[in-house]
mmCIF file of C-alpha atoms in Angstrom:
data_model
loop_
_atom_site.group_PDB
_atom_site.id
_atom_site.type_symbol
_atom_site.label_atom_id
_atom_site.label_comp_id
_atom_site.label_asym_id
_atom_site.label_seq_id
_atom_site.Cartn_x
_atom_site.Cartn_y
_atom_site.Cartn_z
ATOM 1 C CA UNK P 1 0.000 0.000 0.000
ATOM 2 C CA UNK P 2 1.332 3.415 -0.890
ATOM 3 C CA UNK P 3 1.523 5.986 1.885
ATOM 4 C CA UNK P 4 1.867 9.672 1.325
ATOM 5 C CA UNK P 5 4.078 11.526 3.718
ATOM 6 C CA UNK P 6 4.285 15.281 3.593
ATOM 7 C CA UNK P 7 7.261 17.129 4.998
ATOM 8 C CA UNK P 8 7.403 20.750 5.913
ATOM 9 C CA UNK P 9 10.953 21.847 6.581
ATOM 10 C CA UNK P 10 12.509 24.941 7.977
ATOM 11 C CA UNK P 11 16.254 25.046 7.892
ATOM 12 C CA UNK P 12 19.373 27.095 7.593
ATOM 13 C CA UNK P 13 22.188 26.243 5.225
ATOM 14 C CA UNK P 14 25.660 27.698 5.188
ATOM 15 C CA UNK P 15 26.906 28.226 1.656
ATOM 16 C CA UNK P 16 30.566 27.604 0.989
ATOM 17 C CA UNK P 17 31.929 28.939 -2.291
ATOM 18 C CA UNK P 18 34.286 26.475 -3.995
ATOM 19 C CA UNK P 19 35.046 28.337 -7.201
ATOM 20 C CA UNK P 20 35.082 32.124 -6.784
ATOM 21 C CA UNK P 21 35.034 32.737 -10.543
ATOM 22 C CA UNK P 22 32.139 30.345 -11.138
ATOM 23 C CA UNK P 23 28.744 29.969 -9.534
ATOM 24 C CA UNK P 24 29.246 26.313 -8.529
ATOM 25 C CA UNK P 25 29.138 25.748 -4.783
ATOM 26 C CA UNK P 26 28.881 23.143 -2.067
ATOM 27 C CA UNK P 27 26.435 23.733 0.772
ATOM 28 C CA UNK P 28 25.526 22.042 4.020
ATOM 29 C CA UNK P 29 22.670 22.727 6.358
ATOM 30 C CA UNK P 30 20.284 21.471 8.948
ATOM 31 C CA UNK P 31 16.878 22.115 10.356
ATOM 32 C CA UNK P 32 13.652 20.765 11.750
ATOM 33 C CA UNK P 33 11.186 18.825 9.595
ATOM 34 C CA UNK P 34 7.581 17.961 10.461
ATOM 35 C CA UNK P 35 6.356 14.803 8.707
ATOM 36 C CA UNK P 36 2.630 14.177 8.370
ATOM 37 C CA UNK P 37 1.404 10.747 7.261
ATOM 38 C CA UNK P 38 -1.978 10.065 5.705
ATOM 39 C CA UNK P 39 -4.280 7.722 7.654
ATOM 40 C CA UNK P 40 -2.096 5.789 10.076
ATOM 41 C CA UNK P 41 -4.145 4.046 12.778
ATOM 42 C CA UNK P 42 -7.156 6.077 11.639
ATOM 43 C CA UNK P 43 -5.270 9.341 12.263
ATOM 44 C CA UNK P 44 -2.958 11.718 10.385
ATOM 45 C CA UNK P 45 0.045 11.834 12.733
ATOM 46 C CA UNK P 46 2.567 14.663 12.601
ATOM 47 C CA UNK P 47 6.030 13.760 13.889
ATOM 48 C CA UNK P 48 9.277 15.692 13.942
ATOM 49 C CA UNK P 49 12.839 15.071 12.827
ATOM 50 C CA UNK P 50 16.163 16.843 12.808
ATOM 51 C CA UNK P 51 17.480 16.863 9.249
ATOM 52 C CA UNK P 52 20.918 17.394 7.767
ATOM 53 C CA UNK P 53 21.463 18.193 4.105
ATOM 54 C CA UNK P 54 24.435 18.475 1.755
ATOM 55 C CA UNK P 55 24.205 19.723 -1.802
ATOM 56 C CA UNK P 56 26.137 20.927 -4.768
ATOM 57 C CA UNK P 57 24.969 23.641 -7.182
ATOM 58 C CA UNK P 58 26.449 23.134 -10.647
ATOM 59 C CA UNK P 59 25.322 26.609 -11.696
ATOM 60 C CA UNK P 60 22.595 29.117 -10.800
ATOM 61 C CA UNK P 61 19.837 26.806 -12.051
ATOM 62 C CA UNK P 62 20.574 23.154 -11.238
ATOM 63 C CA UNK P 63 22.089 21.105 -8.447
ATOM 64 C CA UNK P 64 21.870 17.914 -6.436
ATOM 65 C CA UNK P 65 21.363 17.302 -2.735
ATOM 66 C CA UNK P 66 21.251 14.482 -0.228
ATOM 67 C CA UNK P 67 19.524 14.499 3.126
ATOM 68 C CA UNK P 68 19.342 12.412 6.277
ATOM 69 C CA UNK P 69 16.987 12.780 9.234
ATOM 70 C CA UNK P 70 16.405 11.188 12.622
ATOM 71 C CA UNK P 71 13.203 11.351 14.634
ATOM 72 C CA UNK P 72 13.006 13.622 17.667
ATOM 73 C CA UNK P 73 9.246 14.003 18.239
ATOM 74 C CA UNK P 74 6.739 11.133 18.293
ATOM 75 C CA UNK P 75 2.984 11.303 18.420
ATOM 76 C CA UNK P 76 1.004 9.238 20.964
ATOM 77 C CA UNK P 77 -2.355 7.513 20.579
ATOM 78 C CA UNK P 78 -4.573 5.630 22.998
ATOM 79 C CA UNK P 79 -5.628 2.421 21.286
ATOM 80 C CA UNK P 80 -7.868 0.149 23.377
ATOM 81 C CA UNK P 81 -6.374 1.539 26.583
ATOM 82 C CA UNK P 82 -2.748 1.213 25.445
ATOM 83 C CA UNK P 83 -0.593 4.232 24.641
ATOM 84 C CA UNK P 84 1.097 3.809 21.255
ATOM 85 C CA UNK P 85 3.926 6.115 20.160
ATOM 86 C CA UNK P 86 4.476 6.596 16.407
ATOM 87 C CA UNK P 87 7.570 8.295 15.008
ATOM 88 C CA UNK P 88 10.075 8.504 12.185
ATOM 89 C CA UNK P 89 13.238 6.582 13.033
ATOM 90 C CA UNK P 90 15.201 7.721 9.974
ATOM 91 C CA UNK P 91 14.869 9.205 6.488
ATOM 92 C CA UNK P 92 17.412 9.329 3.661
ATOM 93 C CA UNK P 93 16.942 10.908 0.244
ATOM 94 C CA UNK P 94 18.679 12.134 -2.887
ATOM 95 C CA UNK P 95 17.302 14.893 -5.119
ATOM 96 C CA UNK P 96 17.890 16.901 -8.282
ATOM 97 C CA UNK P 97 17.141 20.562 -7.600
ATOM 98 C CA UNK P 98 16.116 23.271 -10.070
ATOM 99 C CA UNK P 99 16.338 26.934 -9.018
ATOM 100 C CA UNK P 100 15.010 30.248 -10.234
ATOM 101 C CA UNK P 101 16.586 33.292 -8.613
ATOM 102 C CA UNK P 102 14.503 36.313 -7.661
ATOM 103 C CA UNK P 103 16.563 39.490 -7.143
ATOM 104 C CA UNK P 104 16.650 40.787 -3.561
ATOM 105 C CA UNK P 105 14.594 37.809 -2.332
ATOM 106 C CA UNK P 106 16.352 34.492 -2.906
ATOM 107 C CA UNK P 107 15.526 31.396 -4.932
ATOM 108 C CA UNK P 108 12.362 29.530 -5.747
ATOM 109 C CA UNK P 109 13.268 25.866 -6.104
ATOM 110 C CA UNK P 110 11.735 22.576 -7.143
ATOM 111 C CA UNK P 111 13.205 19.171 -6.358
ATOM 112 C CA UNK P 112 12.563 15.573 -7.299
ATOM 113 C CA UNK P 113 14.262 12.393 -6.205
ATOM 114 C CA UNK P 114 14.073 9.183 -4.230
ATOM 115 C CA UNK P 115 13.793 8.646 -0.472
ATOM 116 C CA UNK P 116 13.540 5.895 2.108
ATOM 117 C CA UNK P 117 11.762 6.314 5.461
ATOM 118 C CA UNK P 118 11.679 4.045 8.524
ATOM 119 C CA UNK P 119 8.748 4.459 10.926
ATOM 120 C CA UNK P 120 8.363 2.861 14.352
ATOM 121 C CA UNK P 121 5.260 2.319 16.487
ATOM 122 C CA UNK P 122 5.678 1.127 20.064
ATOM 123 C CA UNK P 123 3.380 0.495 22.995
ATOM 124 C CA UNK P 124 2.476 -2.085 25.581
ATOM 125 C CA UNK P 125 6.023 -3.440 25.675
ATOM 126 C CA UNK P 126 6.218 -4.200 21.950
ATOM 127 C CA UNK P 127 7.365 -2.271 18.918
ATOM 128 C CA UNK P 128 6.825 -2.519 15.188
ATOM 129 C CA UNK P 129 9.082 -1.018 12.538
ATOM 130 C CA UNK P 130 8.179 -0.504 8.904
ATOM 131 C CA UNK P 131 10.235 1.049 6.158
ATOM 132 C CA UNK P 132 9.458 2.094 2.650
ATOM 133 C CA UNK P 133 10.945 3.948 -0.236
ATOM 134 C CA UNK P 134 9.744 5.776 -3.279
ATOM 135 C CA UNK P 135 9.582 8.934 -5.343
ATOM 136 C CA UNK P 136 9.672 12.299 -3.574
ATOM 137 C CA UNK P 137 9.093 15.791 -4.957
ATOM 138 C CA UNK P 138 8.493 19.298 -3.712
ATOM 139 C CA UNK P 139 9.617 22.873 -3.688
ATOM 140 C CA UNK P 140 9.902 26.034 -1.722
ATOM 141 C CA UNK P 141 11.700 29.306 -1.207
ATOM 142 C CA UNK P 142 15.227 29.955 -0.010
ATOM 143 C CA UNK P 143 16.033 33.398 1.404
ATOM 144 C CA UNK P 144 19.613 34.606 1.072
ATOM 145 C CA UNK P 145 20.984 36.377 4.143
ATOM 146 C CA UNK P 146 24.680 37.215 3.600
ATOM 147 C CA UNK P 147 26.370 33.766 3.470
ATOM 148 C CA UNK P 148 23.417 31.990 5.116
ATOM 149 C CA UNK P 149 20.163 30.780 3.613
ATOM 150 C CA UNK P 150 16.839 30.300 5.364
ATOM 151 C CA UNK P 151 14.753 27.673 3.603
ATOM 152 C CA UNK P 152 11.019 26.956 3.690
ATOM 153 C CA UNK P 153 9.963 23.863 1.807
ATOM 154 C CA UNK P 154 7.225 21.330 1.203
ATOM 155 C CA UNK P 155 8.084 17.815 0.032
ATOM 156 C CA UNK P 156 5.726 14.952 -0.734
ATOM 157 C CA UNK P 157 7.068 11.422 -0.252
ATOM 158 C CA UNK P 158 5.261 8.679 -2.204
ATOM 159 C CA UNK P 159 6.493 5.792 -0.048
ATOM 160 C CA UNK P 160 5.452 2.143 -0.415
#
């Protein structure tokens, strides 16, 4: 069964220029991501992760990035008198990123790639882990502030 997981991320990335004469650059960053799953246990849980990202911009318009996340905030449910905690254990993904710069604002971006997510549910002394992978796509806005970037994004994970 295919699950849809939506991620809303807010992060900061430090840009490191590798070639001063060219626009190619390596960047790293981190932030908080809220994942929301569709219809798990009759609910739409929202759980949180801390995410790290590394990317490389080939030019002003196209780049690649990889990301990894670990869960830091679970959501609890009471199922037949038993508290069950649901959370993301880990997420890994790779993406191609397209950018369109807007003067004095930053960059609009779109990204598409592949991701794998591991989710754990535990309660009553037992736990269950399920993982899936699939296509992921999204976009957002990156604000440039000196050598830092503040990023707001939405990504949809089509995970089996």
